[in-house]
Amino acid sequence: MKRTTYGVTGMHCASCEAIIEKRVKKLDGVVEAKADMAAGTLTITSEKDTPDRIELDRLFPEGLYAFSDTPVSGYQWSETIHIAGYALAVIALFFGLSASGLFPALTIDSDSSFGAFFVFGLLAGISTCAALVGSLVLALSTQWSSPNGGTEAFADKLRPHLWFSAGRIASYALAGGLLGLLGGSVRFSSGFTSITVVAISLLMLVLAMQMLGFSPLNALRIALPKRVIDRVGSGVTREGLLRPFPTGFMTILLPCGFTMAAEGAAILSGTPWKGIGIMTAFVFGTMPPLLAIGLSGAELSGRPATSRIFMKTAGLLVIFFTLFNLNTQFGIAGRIASRNTPPAVQASAPATVNTRIVRTVASDGSLANAQFELRAGEQVRFIVDPKDNGSGCMNAIMIPGLWNQPQYLSKGKPIVMQFTPRKRGTYQITCAMGMPWGVITVK
C-alpha cells in the first residue's frame, strides 16, 4: 500500500470533502481517500502508484478544486482589495436604501390590504430582512448547491431555495393563524428572541470565517454527517432537498422589525384567516429579494473564475450583517452614544399625590425627549403620544425591566405605561427588537 498527501484549495464545507473523496475513490487502484477541509489536504491510499496532481485536476474539469504536491496555506490574501471593494459597495447600497426614506413611507395596520403587506414584505426583503435572513441564505447557499460540486443546472440550484421559501411560507402562515386566533398570548418574549438571534449570529460568524478561509475554524463541522452526505451521490436526493425546508421554517424565530410589524397587524386582525393572509402576503413579498440573494450566491460560488472571490466577499458581508443584527437587537451603538450625553430631566405633573406623569412624543422613529430621570419607589405614568404608526421594529416601544410588553404605535392613540421602578439604575427604552428609543435613569 502507498499513501500520499496532497494540498487542496477550494473546500468550504463537509460536502466538498465528500465530493472529492467520492470521485477519487473511482480511480483504479485507489483503496481509500480522505479529504480534510481543516488541514486543506487529501490523503490517498492505493495499491500501486497514487495519481499525480494533474490526474486529480482532471477529475474536476469545472475547476472548483485545485491540487498541489504539498499542503497549502489555509489563508490567502491576494484578492483582499477586490473583496473589500465589493463588500463595501454592497454595504453602501444597503445604508443608502435605508437612509432614502423609502422604508418608513409605507405603514400598515390590520385593515391594510394583502397587496400592501406584499409590498411591505418586499421592502423588508431589501432592508432588514436581507440583513437578518438574507445573510443566513448567503452563508448556506454554497452548501445547498454543493452536492454536485457546483455544476448543477439552474433548475437544480433553484430547487433548494424554493424549499427554503416553502418552509418560510408554512411557518409564517401558521404563525399568522395562531396570532389572529389567540392574539398577544402567542408572542415570543424579547428574551427568547434575543437568545435565538445570538445563537444564529454565532453560527453565521463561524460560517463566515470558514468562507474567508480561517483554517482554525474549519474543524467545526456545521453539516450533516459525512456518511449521510455520501448518500447524496452525484444527484440531489429528496433528503438533500428537504434540508432547506426546516431551515426556512425556523426563520419565523428570527423576526426583523418589518416581520414584527406584520405580526402586530395579525394579532389585531381578530381572525385566524386574516392573520394567515397577512403573514402569507408579507412572506411572499420577501421571497424575490431572498431568492435573488441565494441564487446569485450559488451561481457565483459555482464558477471557477469567481468562486474564491465570492466566498471571501460573502464572508465579509455575512460578518457585517451579523454584527449589524446584533447591534439592532441589543442597541449597542445607542447605549454607547447615550453614555456620552448628559441625562435630561423630563418635566412632569402629578396625576395624583402619588403618581408622576411623564409625557413624550414619538415620530419618525425617535422620541421628542429621549432621556428621563425618575426616583425609585415613585409610581410613574409614562405616556407616549404617537404622531405616526412607526415602521419596522420602530412601530413598538417597551422599557425592559419596567414595562416588558411591547406597545404598538397607532397614530393619535396615546400609549400609557404605568409602573413603579424599584431598583436604581439605567433602563433602555427600546423597540421590540432592542433598538434604543431613549434612556430612563432611576435614582
mmCIF file of C-alpha atoms in Angstrom, residues 4 132 150 166 299 330-331 335 443:
data_model
loop_
_atom_site.group_PDB
_atom_site.id
_atom_site.type_symbol
_atom_site.label_atom_id
_atom_site.label_comp_id
_atom_site.label_asym_id
_atom_site.label_seq_id
_atom_site.Cartn_x
_atom_site.Cartn_y
_atom_site.Cartn_z
ATOM 1 C CA THR A 4 0.349 10.199 -0.451
ATOM 2 C CA LEU A 132 -31.086 39.054 9.049
ATOM 3 C CA GLY A 150 -21.464 23.434 -8.036
ATOM 4 C CA ALA A 166 -41.765 26.915 1.182
ATOM 5 C CA GLU A 299 -24.166 30.877 -9.235
ATOM 6 C CA PHE A 330 -29.195 44.961 21.731
ATOM 7 C CA GLY A 331 -28.817 48.630 20.783
ATOM 8 C CA ARG A 335 -26.049 52.616 24.515
ATOM 9 C CA LYS A 443 -32.063 57.357 41.197
#
